[in-house]
CSV table of C-alpha atoms and ligand atoms in Angstrom, one decimal:
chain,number,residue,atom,x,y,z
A,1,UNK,CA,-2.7,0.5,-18.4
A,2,UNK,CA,-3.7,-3.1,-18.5
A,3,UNK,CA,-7.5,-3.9,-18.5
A,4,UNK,CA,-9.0,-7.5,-17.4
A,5,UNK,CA,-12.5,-8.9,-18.2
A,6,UNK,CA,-14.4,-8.4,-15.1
A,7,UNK,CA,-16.0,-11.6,-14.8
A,8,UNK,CA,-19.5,-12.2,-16.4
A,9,UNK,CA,-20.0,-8.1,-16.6
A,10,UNK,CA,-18.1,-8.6,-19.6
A,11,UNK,CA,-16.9,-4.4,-18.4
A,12,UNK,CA,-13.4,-4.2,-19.7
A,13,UNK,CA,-11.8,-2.5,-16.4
A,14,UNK,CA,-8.6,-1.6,-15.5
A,15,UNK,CA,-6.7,-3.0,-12.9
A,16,UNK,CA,-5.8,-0.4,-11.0
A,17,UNK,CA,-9.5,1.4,-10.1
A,18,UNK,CA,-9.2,4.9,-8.4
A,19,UNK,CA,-11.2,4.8,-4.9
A,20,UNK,CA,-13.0,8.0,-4.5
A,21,UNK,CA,-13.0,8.1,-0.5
A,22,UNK,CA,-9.8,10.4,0.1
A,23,UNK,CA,-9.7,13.7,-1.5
A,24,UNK,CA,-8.8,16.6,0.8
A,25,UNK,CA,-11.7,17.1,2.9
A,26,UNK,CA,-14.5,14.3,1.6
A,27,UNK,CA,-15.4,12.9,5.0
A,28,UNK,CA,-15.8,16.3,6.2
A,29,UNK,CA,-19.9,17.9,7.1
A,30,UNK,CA,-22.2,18.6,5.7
A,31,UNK,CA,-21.8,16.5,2.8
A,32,UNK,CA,-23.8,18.6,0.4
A,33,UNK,CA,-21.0,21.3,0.6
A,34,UNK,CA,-18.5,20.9,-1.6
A,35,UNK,CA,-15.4,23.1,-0.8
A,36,UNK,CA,-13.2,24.0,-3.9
A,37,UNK,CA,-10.3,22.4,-2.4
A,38,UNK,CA,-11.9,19.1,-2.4
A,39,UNK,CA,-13.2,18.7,-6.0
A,40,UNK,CA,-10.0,20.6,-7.0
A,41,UNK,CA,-8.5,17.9,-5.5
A,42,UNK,CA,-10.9,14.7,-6.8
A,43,UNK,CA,-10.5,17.1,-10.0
A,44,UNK,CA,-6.8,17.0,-10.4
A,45,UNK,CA,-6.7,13.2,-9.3
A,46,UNK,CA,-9.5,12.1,-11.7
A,47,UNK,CA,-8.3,13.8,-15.0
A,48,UNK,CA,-5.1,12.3,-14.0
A,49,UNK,CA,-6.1,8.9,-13.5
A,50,UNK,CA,-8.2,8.8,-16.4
A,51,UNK,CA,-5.3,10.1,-18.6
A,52,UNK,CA,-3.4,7.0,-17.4
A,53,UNK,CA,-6.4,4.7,-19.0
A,54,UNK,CA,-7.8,3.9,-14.9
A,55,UNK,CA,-11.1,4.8,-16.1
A,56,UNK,CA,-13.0,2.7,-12.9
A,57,UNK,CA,-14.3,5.2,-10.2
A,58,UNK,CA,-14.9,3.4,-7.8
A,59,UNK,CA,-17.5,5.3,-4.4
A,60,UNK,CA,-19.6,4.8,-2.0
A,61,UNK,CA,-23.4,6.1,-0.8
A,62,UNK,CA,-21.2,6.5,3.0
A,63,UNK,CA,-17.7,7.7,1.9
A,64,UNK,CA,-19.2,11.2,2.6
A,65,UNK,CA,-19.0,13.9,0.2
A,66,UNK,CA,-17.8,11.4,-2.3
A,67,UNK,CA,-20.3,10.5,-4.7
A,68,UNK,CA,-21.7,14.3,-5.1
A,69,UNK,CA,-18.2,14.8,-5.8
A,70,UNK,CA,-17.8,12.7,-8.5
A,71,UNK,CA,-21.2,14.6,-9.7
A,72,UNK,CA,-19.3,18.1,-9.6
A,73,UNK,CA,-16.4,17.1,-11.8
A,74,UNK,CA,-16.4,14.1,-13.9
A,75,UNK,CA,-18.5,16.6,-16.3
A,76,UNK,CA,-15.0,18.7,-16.4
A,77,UNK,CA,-13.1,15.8,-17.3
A,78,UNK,CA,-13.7,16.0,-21.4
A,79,UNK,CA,-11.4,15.6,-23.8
A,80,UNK,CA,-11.2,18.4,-26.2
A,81,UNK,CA,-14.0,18.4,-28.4
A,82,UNK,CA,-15.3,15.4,-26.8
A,83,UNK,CA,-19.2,15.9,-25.6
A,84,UNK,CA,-20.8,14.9,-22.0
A,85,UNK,CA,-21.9,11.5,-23.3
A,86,UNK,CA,-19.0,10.9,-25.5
A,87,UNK,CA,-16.9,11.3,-22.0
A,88,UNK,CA,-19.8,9.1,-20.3
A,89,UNK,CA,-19.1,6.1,-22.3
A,90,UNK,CA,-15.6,6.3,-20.9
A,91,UNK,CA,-15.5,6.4,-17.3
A,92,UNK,CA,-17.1,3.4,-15.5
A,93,UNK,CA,-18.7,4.2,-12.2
A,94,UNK,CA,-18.8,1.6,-9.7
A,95,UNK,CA,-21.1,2.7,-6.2
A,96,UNK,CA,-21.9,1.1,-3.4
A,97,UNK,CA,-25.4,1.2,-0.8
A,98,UNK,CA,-25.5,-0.7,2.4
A,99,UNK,CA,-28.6,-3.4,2.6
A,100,UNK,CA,-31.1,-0.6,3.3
A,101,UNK,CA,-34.3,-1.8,5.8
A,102,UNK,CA,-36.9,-1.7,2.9
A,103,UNK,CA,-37.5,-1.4,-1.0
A,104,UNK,CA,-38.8,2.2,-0.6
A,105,UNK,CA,-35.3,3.2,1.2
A,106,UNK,CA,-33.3,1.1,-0.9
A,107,UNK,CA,-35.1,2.9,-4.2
A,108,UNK,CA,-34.9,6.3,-2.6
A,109,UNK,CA,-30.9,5.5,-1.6
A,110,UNK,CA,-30.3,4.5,-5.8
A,111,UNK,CA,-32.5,7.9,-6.8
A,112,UNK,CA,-30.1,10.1,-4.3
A,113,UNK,CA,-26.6,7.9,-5.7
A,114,UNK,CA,-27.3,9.0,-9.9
A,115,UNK,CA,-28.9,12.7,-8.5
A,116,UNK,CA,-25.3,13.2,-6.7
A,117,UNK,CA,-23.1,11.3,-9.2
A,118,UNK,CA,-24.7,13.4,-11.7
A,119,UNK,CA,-25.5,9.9,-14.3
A,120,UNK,CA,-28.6,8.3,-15.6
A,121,UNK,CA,-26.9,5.0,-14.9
A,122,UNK,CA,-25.1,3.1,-12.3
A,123,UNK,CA,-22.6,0.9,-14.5
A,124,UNK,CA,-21.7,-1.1,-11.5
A,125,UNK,CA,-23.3,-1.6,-8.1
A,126,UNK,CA,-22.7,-3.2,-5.1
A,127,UNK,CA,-24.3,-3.9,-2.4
A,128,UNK,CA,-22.2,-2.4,0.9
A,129,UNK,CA,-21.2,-4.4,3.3
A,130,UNK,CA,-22.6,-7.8,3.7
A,131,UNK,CA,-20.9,-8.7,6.9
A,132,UNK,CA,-22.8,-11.0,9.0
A,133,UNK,CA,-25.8,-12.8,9.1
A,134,UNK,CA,-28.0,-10.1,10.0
A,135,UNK,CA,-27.3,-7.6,6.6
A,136,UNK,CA,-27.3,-11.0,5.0
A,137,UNK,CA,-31.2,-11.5,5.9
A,138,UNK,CA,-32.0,-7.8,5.4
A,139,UNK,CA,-30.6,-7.9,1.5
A,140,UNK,CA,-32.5,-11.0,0.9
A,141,UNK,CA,-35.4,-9.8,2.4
A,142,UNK,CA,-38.7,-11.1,0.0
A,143,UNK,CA,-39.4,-8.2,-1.6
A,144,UNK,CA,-37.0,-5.6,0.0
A,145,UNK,CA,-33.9,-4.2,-0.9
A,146,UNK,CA,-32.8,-7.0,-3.8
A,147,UNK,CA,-35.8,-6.3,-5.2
A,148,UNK,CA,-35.5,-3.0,-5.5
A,149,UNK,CA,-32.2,-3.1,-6.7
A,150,UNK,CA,-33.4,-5.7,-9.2
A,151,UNK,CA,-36.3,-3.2,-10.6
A,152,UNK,CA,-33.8,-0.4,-11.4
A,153,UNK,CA,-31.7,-2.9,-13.3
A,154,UNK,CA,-34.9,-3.2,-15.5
A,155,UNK,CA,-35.8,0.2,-15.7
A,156,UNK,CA,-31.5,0.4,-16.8
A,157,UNK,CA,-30.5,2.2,-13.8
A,158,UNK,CA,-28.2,-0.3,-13.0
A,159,UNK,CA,-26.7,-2.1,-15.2
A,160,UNK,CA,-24.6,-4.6,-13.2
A,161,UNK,CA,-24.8,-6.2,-9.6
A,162,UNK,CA,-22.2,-6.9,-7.4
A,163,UNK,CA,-21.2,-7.1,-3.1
A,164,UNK,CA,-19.0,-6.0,-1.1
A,165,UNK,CA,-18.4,-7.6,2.5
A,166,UNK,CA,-15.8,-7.6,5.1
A,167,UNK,CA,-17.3,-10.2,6.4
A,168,UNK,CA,-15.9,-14.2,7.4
A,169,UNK,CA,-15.4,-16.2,5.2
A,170,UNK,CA,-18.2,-19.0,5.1
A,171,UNK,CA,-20.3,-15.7,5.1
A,172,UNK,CA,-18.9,-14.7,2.3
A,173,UNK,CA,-19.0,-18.6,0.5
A,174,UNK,CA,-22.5,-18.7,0.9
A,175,UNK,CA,-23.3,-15.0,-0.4
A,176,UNK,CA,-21.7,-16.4,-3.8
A,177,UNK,CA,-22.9,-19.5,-3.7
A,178,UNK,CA,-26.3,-17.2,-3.9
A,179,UNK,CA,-25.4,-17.0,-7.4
A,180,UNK,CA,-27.2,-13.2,-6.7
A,181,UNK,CA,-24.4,-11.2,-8.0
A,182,UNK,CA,-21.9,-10.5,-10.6
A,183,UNK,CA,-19.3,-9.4,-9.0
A,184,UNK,CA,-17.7,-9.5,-5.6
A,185,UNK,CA,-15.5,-7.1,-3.8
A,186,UNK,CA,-13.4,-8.3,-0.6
A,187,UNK,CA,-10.5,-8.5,1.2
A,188,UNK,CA,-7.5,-10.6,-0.1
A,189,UNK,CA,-3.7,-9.8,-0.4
A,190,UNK,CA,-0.2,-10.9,0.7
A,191,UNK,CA,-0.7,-10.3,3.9
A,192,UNK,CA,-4.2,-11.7,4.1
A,193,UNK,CA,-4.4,-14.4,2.4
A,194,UNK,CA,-7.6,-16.2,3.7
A,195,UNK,CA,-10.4,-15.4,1.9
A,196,UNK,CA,-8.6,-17.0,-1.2
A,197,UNK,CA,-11.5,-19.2,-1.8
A,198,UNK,CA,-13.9,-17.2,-1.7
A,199,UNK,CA,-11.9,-15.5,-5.2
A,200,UNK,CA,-11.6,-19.2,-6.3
A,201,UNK,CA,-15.2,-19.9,-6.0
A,202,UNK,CA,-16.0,-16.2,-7.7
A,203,UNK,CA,-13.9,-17.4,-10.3
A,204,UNK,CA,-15.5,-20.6,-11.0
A,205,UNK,CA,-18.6,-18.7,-11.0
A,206,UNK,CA,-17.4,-16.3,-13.4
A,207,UNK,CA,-17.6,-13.2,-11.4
A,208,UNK,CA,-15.6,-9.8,-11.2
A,209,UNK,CA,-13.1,-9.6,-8.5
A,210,UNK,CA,-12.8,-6.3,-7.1
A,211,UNK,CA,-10.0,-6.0,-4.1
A,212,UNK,CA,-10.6,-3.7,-1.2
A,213,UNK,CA,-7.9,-1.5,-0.1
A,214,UNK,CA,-4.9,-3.3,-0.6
A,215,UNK,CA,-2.5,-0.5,0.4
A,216,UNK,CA,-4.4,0.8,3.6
A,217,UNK,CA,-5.5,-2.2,5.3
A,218,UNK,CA,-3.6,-4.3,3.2
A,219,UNK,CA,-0.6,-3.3,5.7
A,220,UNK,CA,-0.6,0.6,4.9
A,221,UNK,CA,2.0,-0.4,2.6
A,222,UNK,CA,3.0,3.4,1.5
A,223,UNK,CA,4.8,3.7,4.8
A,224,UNK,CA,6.3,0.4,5.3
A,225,UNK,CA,8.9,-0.9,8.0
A,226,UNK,CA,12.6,-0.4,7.3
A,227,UNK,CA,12.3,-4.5,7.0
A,228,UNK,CA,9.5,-5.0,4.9
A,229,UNK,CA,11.5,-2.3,2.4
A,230,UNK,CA,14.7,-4.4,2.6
A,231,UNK,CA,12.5,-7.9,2.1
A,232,UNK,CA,11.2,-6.9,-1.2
A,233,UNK,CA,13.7,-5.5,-3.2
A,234,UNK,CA,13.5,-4.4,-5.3
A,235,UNK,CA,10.1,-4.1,-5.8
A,236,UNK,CA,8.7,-1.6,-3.0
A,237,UNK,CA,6.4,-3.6,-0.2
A,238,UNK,CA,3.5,-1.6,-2.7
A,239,UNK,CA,4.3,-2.7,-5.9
A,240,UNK,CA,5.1,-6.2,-4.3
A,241,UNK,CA,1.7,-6.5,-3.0
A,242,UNK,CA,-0.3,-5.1,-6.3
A,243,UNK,CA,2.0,-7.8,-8.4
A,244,UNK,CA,1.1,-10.4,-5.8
A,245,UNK,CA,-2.1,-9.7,-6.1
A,246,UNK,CA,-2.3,-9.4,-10.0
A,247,UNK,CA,-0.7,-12.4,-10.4
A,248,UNK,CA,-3.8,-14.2,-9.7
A,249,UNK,CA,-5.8,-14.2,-13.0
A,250,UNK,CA,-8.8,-14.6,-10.8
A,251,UNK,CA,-8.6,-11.1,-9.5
A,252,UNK,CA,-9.5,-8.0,-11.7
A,253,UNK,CA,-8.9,-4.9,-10.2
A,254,UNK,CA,-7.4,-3.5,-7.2
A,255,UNK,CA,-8.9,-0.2,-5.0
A,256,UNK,CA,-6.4,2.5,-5.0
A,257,UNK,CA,-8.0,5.2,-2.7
A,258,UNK,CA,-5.3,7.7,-4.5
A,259,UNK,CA,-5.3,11.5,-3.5
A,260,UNK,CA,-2.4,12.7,-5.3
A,261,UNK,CA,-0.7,11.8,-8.8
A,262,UNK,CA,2.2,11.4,-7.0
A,263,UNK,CA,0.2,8.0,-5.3
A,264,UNK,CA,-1.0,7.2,-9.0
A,265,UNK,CA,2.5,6.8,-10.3
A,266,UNK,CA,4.2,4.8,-7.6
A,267,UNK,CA,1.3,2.0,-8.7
A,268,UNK,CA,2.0,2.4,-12.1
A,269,UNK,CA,5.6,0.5,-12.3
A,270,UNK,CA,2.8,-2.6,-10.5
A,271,UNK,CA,1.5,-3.6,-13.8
A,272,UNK,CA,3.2,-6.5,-15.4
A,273,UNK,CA,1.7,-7.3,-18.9
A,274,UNK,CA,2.9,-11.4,-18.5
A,275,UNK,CA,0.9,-12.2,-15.5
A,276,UNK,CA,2.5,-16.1,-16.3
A,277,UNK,CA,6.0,-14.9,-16.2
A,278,UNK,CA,4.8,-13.0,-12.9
A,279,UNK,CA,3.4,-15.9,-11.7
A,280,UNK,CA,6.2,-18.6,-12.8
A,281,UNK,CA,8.8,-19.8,-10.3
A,282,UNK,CA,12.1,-17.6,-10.2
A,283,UNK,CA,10.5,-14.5,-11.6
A,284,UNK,CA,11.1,-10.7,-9.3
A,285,UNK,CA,7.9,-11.5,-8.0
A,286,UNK,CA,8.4,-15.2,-6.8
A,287,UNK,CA,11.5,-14.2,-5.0
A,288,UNK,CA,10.1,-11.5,-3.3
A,289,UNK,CA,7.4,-13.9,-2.0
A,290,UNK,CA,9.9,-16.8,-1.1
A,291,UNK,CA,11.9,-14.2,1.0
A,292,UNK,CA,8.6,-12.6,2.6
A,293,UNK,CA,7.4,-16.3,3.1
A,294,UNK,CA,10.5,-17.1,5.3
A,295,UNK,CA,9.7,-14.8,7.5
A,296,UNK,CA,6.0,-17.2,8.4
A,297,UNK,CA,8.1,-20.1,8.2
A,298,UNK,CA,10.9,-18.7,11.1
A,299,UNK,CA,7.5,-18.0,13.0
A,300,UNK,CA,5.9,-21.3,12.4
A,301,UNK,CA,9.4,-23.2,13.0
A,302,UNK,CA,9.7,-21.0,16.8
A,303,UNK,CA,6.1,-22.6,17.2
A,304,UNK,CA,4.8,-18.6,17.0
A,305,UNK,CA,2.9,-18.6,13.7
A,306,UNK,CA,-0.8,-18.1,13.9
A,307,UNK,CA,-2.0,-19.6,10.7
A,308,UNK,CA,-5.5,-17.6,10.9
A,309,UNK,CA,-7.1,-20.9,10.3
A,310,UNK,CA,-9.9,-19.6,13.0
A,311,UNK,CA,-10.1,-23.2,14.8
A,312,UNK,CA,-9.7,-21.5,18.2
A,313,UNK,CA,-13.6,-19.5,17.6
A,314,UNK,CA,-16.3,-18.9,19.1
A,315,UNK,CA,-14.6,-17.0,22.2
A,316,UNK,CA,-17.0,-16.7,24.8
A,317,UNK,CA,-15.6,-13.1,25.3
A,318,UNK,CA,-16.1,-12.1,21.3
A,319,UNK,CA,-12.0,-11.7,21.1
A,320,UNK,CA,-11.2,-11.7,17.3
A,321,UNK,CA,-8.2,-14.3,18.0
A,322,UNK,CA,-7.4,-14.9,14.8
A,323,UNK,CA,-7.1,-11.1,13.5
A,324,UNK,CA,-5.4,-10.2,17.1
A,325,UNK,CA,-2.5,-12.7,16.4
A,326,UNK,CA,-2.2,-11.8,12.7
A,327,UNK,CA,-1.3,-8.9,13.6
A,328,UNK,CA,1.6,-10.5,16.1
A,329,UNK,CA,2.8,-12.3,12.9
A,330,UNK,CA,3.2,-8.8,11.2
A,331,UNK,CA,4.9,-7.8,14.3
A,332,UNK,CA,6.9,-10.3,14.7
A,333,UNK,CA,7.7,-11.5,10.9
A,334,UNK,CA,8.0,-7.9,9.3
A,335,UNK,CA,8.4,-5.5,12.3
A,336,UNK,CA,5.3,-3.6,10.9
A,337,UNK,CA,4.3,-1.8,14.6
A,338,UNK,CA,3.0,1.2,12.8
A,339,UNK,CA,0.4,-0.7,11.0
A,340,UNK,CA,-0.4,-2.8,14.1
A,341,UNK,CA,-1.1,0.1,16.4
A,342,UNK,CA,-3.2,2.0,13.6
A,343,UNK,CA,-5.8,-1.4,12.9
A,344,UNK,CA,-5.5,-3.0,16.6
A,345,UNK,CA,-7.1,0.5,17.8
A,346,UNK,CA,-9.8,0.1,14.9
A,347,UNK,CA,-11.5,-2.6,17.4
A,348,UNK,CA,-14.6,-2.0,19.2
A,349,UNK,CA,-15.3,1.2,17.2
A,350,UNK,CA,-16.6,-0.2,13.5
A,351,UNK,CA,-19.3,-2.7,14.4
A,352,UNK,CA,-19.7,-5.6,12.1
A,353,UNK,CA,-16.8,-3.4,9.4
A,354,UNK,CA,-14.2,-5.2,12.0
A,355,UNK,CA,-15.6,-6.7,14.7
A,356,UNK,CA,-14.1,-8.3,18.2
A,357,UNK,CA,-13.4,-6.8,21.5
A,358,UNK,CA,-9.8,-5.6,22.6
A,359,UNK,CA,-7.9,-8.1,23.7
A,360,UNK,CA,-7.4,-7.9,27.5
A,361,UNK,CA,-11.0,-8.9,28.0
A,362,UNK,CA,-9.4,-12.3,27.9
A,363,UNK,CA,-10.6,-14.1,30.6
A,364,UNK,CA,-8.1,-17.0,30.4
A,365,UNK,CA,-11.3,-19.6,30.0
A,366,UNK,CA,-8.9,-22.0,28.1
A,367,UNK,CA,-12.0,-22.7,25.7
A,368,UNK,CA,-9.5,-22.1,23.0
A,369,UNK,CA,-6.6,-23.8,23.3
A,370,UNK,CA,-7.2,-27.4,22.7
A,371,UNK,CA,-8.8,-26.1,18.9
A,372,UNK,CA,-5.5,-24.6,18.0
A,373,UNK,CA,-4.0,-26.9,16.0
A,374,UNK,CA,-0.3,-25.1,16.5
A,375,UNK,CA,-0.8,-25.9,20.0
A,376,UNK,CA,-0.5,-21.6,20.6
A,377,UNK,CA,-0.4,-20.2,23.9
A,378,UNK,CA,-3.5,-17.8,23.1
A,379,UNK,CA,-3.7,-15.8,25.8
A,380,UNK,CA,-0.7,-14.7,26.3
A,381,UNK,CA,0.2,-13.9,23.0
A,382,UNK,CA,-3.3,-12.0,23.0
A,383,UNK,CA,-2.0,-10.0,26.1
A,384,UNK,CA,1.4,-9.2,24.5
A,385,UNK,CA,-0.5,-7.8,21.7
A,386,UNK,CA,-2.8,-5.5,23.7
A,387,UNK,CA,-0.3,-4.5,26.3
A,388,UNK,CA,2.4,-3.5,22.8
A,389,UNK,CA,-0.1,-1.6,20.8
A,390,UNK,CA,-3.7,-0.4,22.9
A,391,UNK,CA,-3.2,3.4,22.8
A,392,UNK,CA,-6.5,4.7,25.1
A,393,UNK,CA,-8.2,6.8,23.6
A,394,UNK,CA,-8.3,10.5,24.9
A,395,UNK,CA,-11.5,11.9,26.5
A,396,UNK,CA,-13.3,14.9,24.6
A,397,UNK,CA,-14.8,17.5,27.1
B,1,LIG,S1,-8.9,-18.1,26.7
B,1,LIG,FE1,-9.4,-16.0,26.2
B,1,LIG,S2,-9.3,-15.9,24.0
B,1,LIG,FE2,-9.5,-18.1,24.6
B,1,LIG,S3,-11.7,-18.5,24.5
B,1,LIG,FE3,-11.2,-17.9,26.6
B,1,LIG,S4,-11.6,-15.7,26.7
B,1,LIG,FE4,-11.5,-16.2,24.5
B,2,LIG,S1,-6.6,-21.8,16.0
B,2,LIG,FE1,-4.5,-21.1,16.5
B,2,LIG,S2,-3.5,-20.9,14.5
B,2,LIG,FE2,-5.7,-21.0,14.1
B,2,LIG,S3,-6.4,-18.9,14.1
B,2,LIG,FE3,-6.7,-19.6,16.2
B,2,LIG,S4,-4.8,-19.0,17.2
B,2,LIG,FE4,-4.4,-18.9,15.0
């Protein structure tokens, strides 16, 4: 395993973290039952990680049973001979609560997260989900939920302090510019490219940089298209995207919601000890790019690309233009339909986690169109889009 300095924390973490939101049943109710098949599961996946040196466990207050899962069986993880604090020091436990409406919910919320996890100490903490202005307010609130938060860092319940956000991007400028946190965690990878300065200005800032999910919504990149396999040989479309990532020195550690060792190993091949040579011109990895970028360049040069430069918002009609025609580009550029139909159906049923409405409520205002700067025909392509990939959703009764 390789292990980068993560940021101002000065915690030594891998770069591959194990996410603890899909062992075999964790979303499943009530989330205080624990059914053997799921911490036999996190059980088997854990020891395994951690034998592989990715001692990050990265969960969440909402990824359902997760966190009391984590409580059940990092205990069983020892070492022989090695005692329950001995195996403490080793695992690092990040965990994540959403802005909560008051100090007394947000101290009650940290109380219930090291009850369930089992620790006297929260090694890293994020706040979950800043994504718009209105969680923004509610996490600064004077005397509220950072303050809370700040308290159990003195009292050593937490020792570090971090976000999350899937948020847009000035949002997310202006939460580090807050200069509140250690750390961030966000989205960034090769097929997402935009919120690159927000981990520029993290890194000026010296913070941690934790990526989100760079498999799942990265491009669920474990079941890629027939051309995406053939565009990055030989690297799989997986290990192409964790180098990518990597390659950045500004970026730490990459999420890897792993439920099986098998999922552990295919990451492994990802780690390149000479980031440089990674990152130099020529390398595997710069090819792989050159050949993927072509495929934005044909795009751009059919006047097709959408460059998710977000010009073209505010729509009057809260259509998410810019992610809408992303996800043509995938289409288009990398013939990844399966991805598309899974995240395009994601909208209008996660709030502010991914927010727009489908895209036929286009009402062809035109408002957009003079603010595109590659002069795109919006609405159409936003119809092509809808009309390709909208699967209705069926009616319980
Ligand atoms: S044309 Fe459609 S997408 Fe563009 S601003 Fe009007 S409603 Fe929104
Ligand atoms: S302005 Fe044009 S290129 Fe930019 S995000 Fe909107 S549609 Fe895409």
């Amino acid at each position: 395993m390789l292990y980068r300095r993560f940021g101002k924390t000065e915690l030594n973490l891998p770069v591959l973290t194990l996410g603890g939101m899909r062992y075999t049943k964790g979303w499943d109710g009530p989330h205080d039952v624990l059914p053997d098949e799921t911490l036999e599961n996190a059980y088997d996946v854990a020891s395994y990680a951690l034998e592989v040196g990715m001692n990050h466990f990265e969960t969440a207050r909402d990824y359902g049973r997760s966190e009391r899962v984590y409580g059940k069986i990092w205990p069983r993880l020892a070492a022989a001979g090695e005692t329950k604090s001995e195996l403490r020091q080793r695992i690092i436990f990040t965990t994540k609560i959403p802005p909560m409406p008051s100090y007394d919910h947000m101290r009650q919320a940290i109380e219930d997260s090291l009850e369930r996890m089992d620790i006297d100490t929260i090694d890293n903490f994020d706040i979950h989900g800043i994504n718009n202005e209105e969680k923004f307010e509610r996490t600064f609130q004077k005397g509220g939920c950072l303050k809370a938060v700040q308290d159990a860092m003195n009292e050593g319940l937490i020792q570090h302090l971090g976000f999350s956000t899937h948020g847009p991007l000035p949002l997310i400028l202006k939460i580090i510019e807050s200069d509140a946190f250690e750390s961030i965690n966000l989205h960034y990878y090769y097929f997402f490219q935009r919120n690159w300065p927000a981990v520029q200005l993290a890194a000026e800032k010296d913070m941690g940089v934790f990526i989100i999910s760079p498999n799942d919504k990265g491009g669920q990149l474990f079941n890629p298209s027939e051309q995406l396999v053939q565009l990055a040989q030989p690297l799989s479309p997986m290990n192409f995207n964790d180098r990518f990532c990597l390659s950045h020195p500004e970026i730490h550690t990459l999420s890897l919601g792993a439920n099986t060792r098998e999922q552990i190993d295919s990451h492994l091949s990802s780690i390149v000890a000479d980031i440089q040579e990674d990152a130099s011109p020529g390398s595997e990895l710069k090819t792989v790019q050159q050949r993927m970028d072509q495929q934005s360049e044909r795009l751009q040069q059919s006047g097709q690309l959408c460059t998710v430069c977000h010009d073209c918002l505010p729509c009057p009609e809260n259509i998410n233009i810019p992610e809408v025609l992303r996800f043509r580009n995938l289409w288009k550029g990398y013939n990844m339909q399966q991805f598309v139909t899974y995240r395009y159906n994601m909208l209008e049923a996660h709030g502010d986690w991914f927010p727009g409405q489908f895209a036929d409520k286009c009402t062809e205002c035109g408002d957009c169109l003079p603010r595109c700067p590659e002069k795109l025909p919006i609405p159409s392509f936003l119809f092509e889009v809808h009309n390709q990939f909208y699967k209705p959703k069926k009616k319980s009764h």
